[in-house]
Amino acid sequence: YGQSMVQSFNHLWALFLRLLQDPKSGLVYVIVDALDECERASCIQLLESMSDMLSNSIYSVQKGVRVKFLLTSRPFLHSSYALTKPPLQTKLTIDEGQQGYVNDIQKFIRVRIDEISEARQFSSDVREYLYKSMILRADRTFLWIHLVLVSLEKTLLTARSDLERIITTVPADLAAIYEQYLAAIAVEHQTTATRLLKLLLGSVRPLDLDEVNIAFTLKPTHLTVDDILQETQDGIAHTIQGILGPLIRISGIYVSFIHQSVKEFLLTKCVESSIFPALRSVTEQS
């Protein structure tokens, strides 16, 4: 097939299956990171193929085929698709407030702050200030942590006010990522997304799913509680996660932005862009 082969999923997958059946392959590990960010049609095609392969006795250990898959994604992909495929149902949750996860983030911040402080010859007071400030604002969000640490490492201005500005403002690279997340929301869902985002922007605390559901459904035409309940979303978590995607986190029954910087971005950077014009009317004062 020549160079055109890399453009054909079917050809590449057939080659992959042949490799698995080669006696010299041994145990094969396949790691796919951030699968939920894959183009949707390709993502589903890959999951379908994996599920079919794992269900096929031809590719069993008894036949000499040994392969293990590790896929990482945000929860929505598993709940909306993989959960219906028995071979793909096994799940490990790594970002639901587990003590080990939080401890790992804190250790990572400590090590990186120590490295940056050593390189810049920061005093112990500045080093501790950076560590405590990062921990206070991290909110289990590794993306924010990584980009802020990169900014701290690159900055040529190292006064306390300069370091504070870096930690308390949305990094340019992070704002660009948030813009990508907003741009990825389907056109037919943008009105709904705007309503959901306004609810979260207007709240001073994480809302639970029932609160979001009722507030999202409530209209002036509703006269009774029954009127509202008849029009609420039966799968509100699925609706919110599916529409807002990586901008939000659902932990148990609570919904919040994935990080405080999302709120800051929507109230400042987003207002200045052409994305979601309806959000321009939302400010900290209103």
Short mmCIF file of N, CA, C and O in Angstrom, two decimals, residues 28-90:
data_model
loop_
_atom_site.label_atom_id
_atom_site.label_comp_id
_atom_site.label_asym_id
_atom_site.label_seq_id
_atom_site.Cartn_x
_atom_site.Cartn_y
_atom_site.Cartn_z
N VAL A 28 2.82 -8.05 24.85
CA VAL A 28 2.78 -6.71 24.24
C VAL A 28 1.97 -5.77 25.13
O VAL A 28 0.84 -6.10 25.52
N TYR A 29 2.53 -4.64 25.46
CA TYR A 29 1.81 -3.61 26.22
C TYR A 29 1.48 -2.45 25.27
O TYR A 29 2.36 -1.95 24.57
N VAL A 30 0.24 -2.04 25.27
CA VAL A 30 -0.19 -0.91 24.44
C VAL A 30 -0.72 0.19 25.36
O VAL A 30 -1.70 -0.03 26.09
N ILE A 31 -0.10 1.34 25.34
CA ILE A 31 -0.51 2.46 26.19
C ILE A 31 -1.01 3.60 25.30
O ILE A 31 -0.29 4.07 24.42
N VAL A 32 -2.25 4.00 25.52
CA VAL A 32 -2.84 5.12 24.77
C VAL A 32 -3.24 6.18 25.78
O VAL A 32 -4.14 5.96 26.60
N ASP A 33 -2.60 7.33 25.73
CA ASP A 33 -2.85 8.39 26.70
C ASP A 33 -3.84 9.41 26.13
O ASP A 33 -3.79 9.74 24.95
N ALA A 34 -4.73 9.91 27.01
CA ALA A 34 -5.68 10.97 26.64
C ALA A 34 -6.52 10.58 25.44
O ALA A 34 -6.70 11.36 24.50
N LEU A 35 -7.07 9.39 25.46
CA LEU A 35 -7.85 8.89 24.32
C LEU A 35 -9.07 9.75 24.05
O LEU A 35 -9.52 9.87 22.92
N ASP A 36 -9.61 10.39 25.08
CA ASP A 36 -10.81 11.22 24.89
C ASP A 36 -10.53 12.46 24.04
O ASP A 36 -11.46 13.11 23.55
N GLU A 37 -9.26 12.81 23.83
CA GLU A 37 -8.93 13.96 22.99
C GLU A 37 -8.73 13.56 21.53
O GLU A 37 -8.44 14.41 20.68
N CYS A 38 -8.88 12.27 21.26
CA CYS A 38 -8.81 11.80 19.88
C CYS A 38 -10.06 12.25 19.13
O CYS A 38 -11.13 12.40 19.71
N GLU A 39 -9.91 12.47 17.82
CA GLU A 39 -11.08 12.77 16.98
C GLU A 39 -12.11 11.67 17.18
O GLU A 39 -11.79 10.49 17.22
N ARG A 40 -13.38 12.05 17.36
CA ARG A 40 -14.39 11.12 17.88
C ARG A 40 -14.58 9.87 17.01
O ARG A 40 -14.61 8.75 17.53
N ALA A 41 -14.70 10.03 15.70
CA ALA A 41 -14.94 8.87 14.85
C ALA A 41 -13.77 7.88 14.94
O ALA A 41 -13.97 6.66 15.03
N SER A 42 -12.55 8.41 14.94
CA SER A 42 -11.37 7.54 15.05
C SER A 42 -11.32 6.87 16.42
O SER A 42 -10.93 5.71 16.54
N CYS A 43 -11.70 7.63 17.45
CA CYS A 43 -11.69 7.09 18.82
C CYS A 43 -12.65 5.90 18.93
O CYS A 43 -12.28 4.84 19.46
N ILE A 44 -13.86 6.07 18.42
CA ILE A 44 -14.85 4.99 18.48
C ILE A 44 -14.38 3.80 17.65
O ILE A 44 -14.54 2.64 18.06
N GLN A 45 -13.79 4.06 16.50
CA GLN A 45 -13.29 2.98 15.65
C GLN A 45 -12.21 2.18 16.37
O GLN A 45 -12.19 0.94 16.32
N LEU A 46 -11.33 2.87 17.08
CA LEU A 46 -10.28 2.19 17.82
C LEU A 46 -10.87 1.35 18.96
O LEU A 46 -10.49 0.19 19.16
N LEU A 47 -11.81 1.93 19.71
CA LEU A 47 -12.42 1.19 20.81
C LEU A 47 -13.20 -0.02 20.32
O LEU A 47 -13.17 -1.09 20.93
N GLU A 48 -13.91 0.15 19.22
CA GLU A 48 -14.65 -0.97 18.63
C GLU A 48 -13.69 -2.10 18.26
O GLU A 48 -13.94 -3.27 18.54
N SER A 49 -12.59 -1.75 17.61
CA SER A 49 -11.63 -2.75 17.17
C SER A 49 -10.98 -3.45 18.36
O SER A 49 -10.79 -4.68 18.34
N MET A 50 -10.65 -2.69 19.39
CA MET A 50 -10.05 -3.29 20.58
C MET A 50 -11.02 -4.24 21.25
O MET A 50 -10.66 -5.35 21.67
N SER A 51 -12.28 -3.80 21.38
CA SER A 51 -13.29 -4.63 22.02
C SER A 51 -13.50 -5.92 21.25
O SER A 51 -13.57 -7.02 21.84
N ASP A 52 -13.61 -5.83 19.92
CA ASP A 52 -13.79 -7.02 19.09
C ASP A 52 -12.60 -7.97 19.22
O ASP A 52 -12.76 -9.19 19.31
N MET A 53 -11.40 -7.41 19.23
CA MET A 53 -10.21 -8.24 19.33
C MET A 53 -10.16 -8.98 20.66
O MET A 53 -9.88 -10.18 20.73
N LEU A 54 -10.44 -8.26 21.75
CA LEU A 54 -10.38 -8.87 23.08
C LEU A 54 -11.49 -9.89 23.30
O LEU A 54 -11.38 -10.76 24.17
N SER A 55 -12.56 -9.79 22.51
CA SER A 55 -13.66 -10.75 22.61
C SER A 55 -13.45 -11.97 21.72
O SER A 55 -14.19 -12.95 21.82
N ASN A 56 -12.45 -11.89 20.85
CA ASN A 56 -12.22 -12.95 19.87
C ASN A 56 -11.26 -13.98 20.43
O ASN A 56 -10.13 -13.64 20.82
N SER A 57 -11.68 -15.23 20.46
CA SER A 57 -10.85 -16.29 21.04
C SER A 57 -9.55 -16.51 20.28
O SER A 57 -8.60 -17.09 20.81
N ILE A 58 -9.49 -16.05 19.04
CA ILE A 58 -8.27 -16.20 18.26
C ILE A 58 -7.10 -15.48 18.92
O ILE A 58 -5.94 -15.89 18.82
N TYR A 59 -7.43 -14.38 19.65
CA TYR A 59 -6.39 -13.57 20.27
C TYR A 59 -6.32 -13.81 21.77
O TYR A 59 -6.05 -12.92 22.56
N SER A 60 -6.55 -15.05 22.19
CA SER A 60 -6.52 -15.41 23.60
C SER A 60 -5.13 -15.91 23.99
O SER A 60 -4.29 -16.23 23.13
N VAL A 61 -4.91 -15.99 25.29
CA VAL A 61 -3.63 -16.49 25.80
C VAL A 61 -3.40 -17.92 25.33
O VAL A 61 -2.28 -18.33 25.02
N GLN A 62 -4.50 -18.71 25.26
CA GLN A 62 -4.39 -20.09 24.81
C GLN A 62 -3.83 -20.19 23.39
O GLN A 62 -3.19 -21.17 23.01
N LYS A 63 -4.08 -19.15 22.60
CA LYS A 63 -3.60 -19.13 21.22
C LYS A 63 -2.20 -18.51 21.12
O LYS A 63 -1.68 -18.30 20.02
N GLY A 64 -1.64 -18.19 22.28
CA GLY A 64 -0.29 -17.62 22.29
C GLY A 64 -0.22 -16.12 22.15
O GLY A 64 0.87 -15.55 22.05
N VAL A 65 -1.38 -15.45 22.13
CA VAL A 65 -1.40 -13.99 22.01
C VAL A 65 -1.52 -13.38 23.40
O VAL A 65 -2.46 -13.67 24.14
N ARG A 66 -0.58 -12.55 23.75
CA ARG A 66 -0.62 -11.90 25.06
C ARG A 66 -0.46 -10.39 24.85
O ARG A 66 0.60 -9.92 24.45
N VAL A 67 -1.54 -9.68 25.12
CA VAL A 67 -1.52 -8.22 24.95
C VAL A 67 -2.30 -7.57 26.08
O VAL A 67 -3.33 -8.08 26.52
N LYS A 68 -1.79 -6.47 26.57
CA LYS A 68 -2.46 -5.71 27.62
C LYS A 68 -2.56 -4.26 27.19
O LYS A 68 -1.59 -3.67 26.71
N PHE A 69 -3.76 -3.70 27.38
CA PHE A 69 -4.00 -2.31 27.01
C PHE A 69 -4.14 -1.45 28.26
O PHE A 69 -4.80 -1.86 29.23
N LEU A 70 -3.56 -0.28 28.23
CA LEU A 70 -3.79 0.73 29.26
C LEU A 70 -4.23 2.01 28.56
O LEU A 70 -3.46 2.61 27.81
N LEU A 71 -5.47 2.39 28.77
CA LEU A 71 -6.02 3.59 28.15
C LEU A 71 -6.28 4.63 29.23
O LEU A 71 -6.83 4.30 30.28
N THR A 72 -5.91 5.87 28.99
CA THR A 72 -6.27 6.93 29.92
C THR A 72 -7.19 7.91 29.22
O THR A 72 -7.05 8.19 28.04
N SER A 73 -8.17 8.41 29.97
CA SER A 73 -9.11 9.39 29.43
C SER A 73 -9.85 10.02 30.59
O SER A 73 -9.78 9.55 31.73
N ARG A 74 -10.59 11.06 30.28
CA ARG A 74 -11.49 11.61 31.29
C ARG A 74 -12.68 10.68 31.42
O ARG A 74 -12.97 9.88 30.53
N PRO A 75 -13.41 10.76 32.53
CA PRO A 75 -14.46 9.76 32.83
C PRO A 75 -15.54 9.63 31.78
O PRO A 75 -16.10 8.55 31.61
N PHE A 76 -15.83 10.70 31.04
CA PHE A 76 -16.98 10.67 30.12
C PHE A 76 -16.84 9.59 29.07
O PHE A 76 -17.82 8.93 28.72
N LEU A 77 -15.65 9.37 28.57
CA LEU A 77 -15.45 8.37 27.51
C LEU A 77 -15.81 6.98 28.02
O LEU A 77 -16.46 6.20 27.34
N HIS A 78 -15.41 6.69 29.24
CA HIS A 78 -15.70 5.36 29.81
C HIS A 78 -17.19 5.19 30.06
O HIS A 78 -17.79 4.17 29.72
N SER A 79 -17.81 6.21 30.65
CA SER A 79 -19.23 6.09 31.00
C SER A 79 -20.13 6.10 29.78
O SER A 79 -21.21 5.51 29.78
N SER A 80 -19.70 6.77 28.70
CA SER A 80 -20.56 6.91 27.54
C SER A 80 -20.35 5.81 26.51
O SER A 80 -21.22 5.57 25.68
N TYR A 81 -19.19 5.16 26.56
CA TYR A 81 -18.96 4.15 25.54
C TYR A 81 -18.35 2.86 26.10
O TYR A 81 -18.92 1.78 25.95
N ALA A 82 -17.20 2.96 26.73
CA ALA A 82 -16.48 1.76 27.16
C ALA A 82 -17.29 0.93 28.15
O ALA A 82 -17.17 -0.30 28.20
N LEU A 83 -18.15 1.59 28.91
CA LEU A 83 -18.94 0.88 29.91
C LEU A 83 -19.88 -0.14 29.29
O LEU A 83 -20.29 -1.11 29.93
N THR A 84 -20.23 0.04 28.02
CA THR A 84 -21.14 -0.89 27.34
C THR A 84 -20.40 -2.05 26.68
O THR A 84 -21.03 -2.94 26.12
N LYS A 85 -19.07 -2.04 26.73
CA LYS A 85 -18.26 -3.09 26.12
C LYS A 85 -17.57 -3.90 27.22
O LYS A 85 -16.63 -3.39 27.86
N PRO A 86 -18.01 -5.12 27.49
CA PRO A 86 -17.43 -5.92 28.58
C PRO A 86 -15.90 -5.95 28.61
O PRO A 86 -15.31 -5.80 29.69
N PRO A 87 -15.21 -6.11 27.46
CA PRO A 87 -13.74 -6.16 27.54
C PRO A 87 -13.09 -4.85 27.99
O PRO A 87 -11.93 -4.84 28.37
N LEU A 88 -13.85 -3.76 27.93
CA LEU A 88 -13.27 -2.44 28.25
C LEU A 88 -13.80 -1.88 29.56
O LEU A 88 -13.56 -0.71 29.87
N GLN A 89 -14.49 -2.68 30.35
CA GLN A 89 -15.17 -2.15 31.52
C GLN A 89 -14.27 -1.93 32.72
O GLN A 89 -14.59 -1.13 33.60
N THR A 90 -13.15 -2.63 32.80
CA THR A 90 -12.27 -2.47 33.95
C THR A 90 -11.73 -1.05 34.01
O THR A 90 -11.21 -0.53 33.03
#
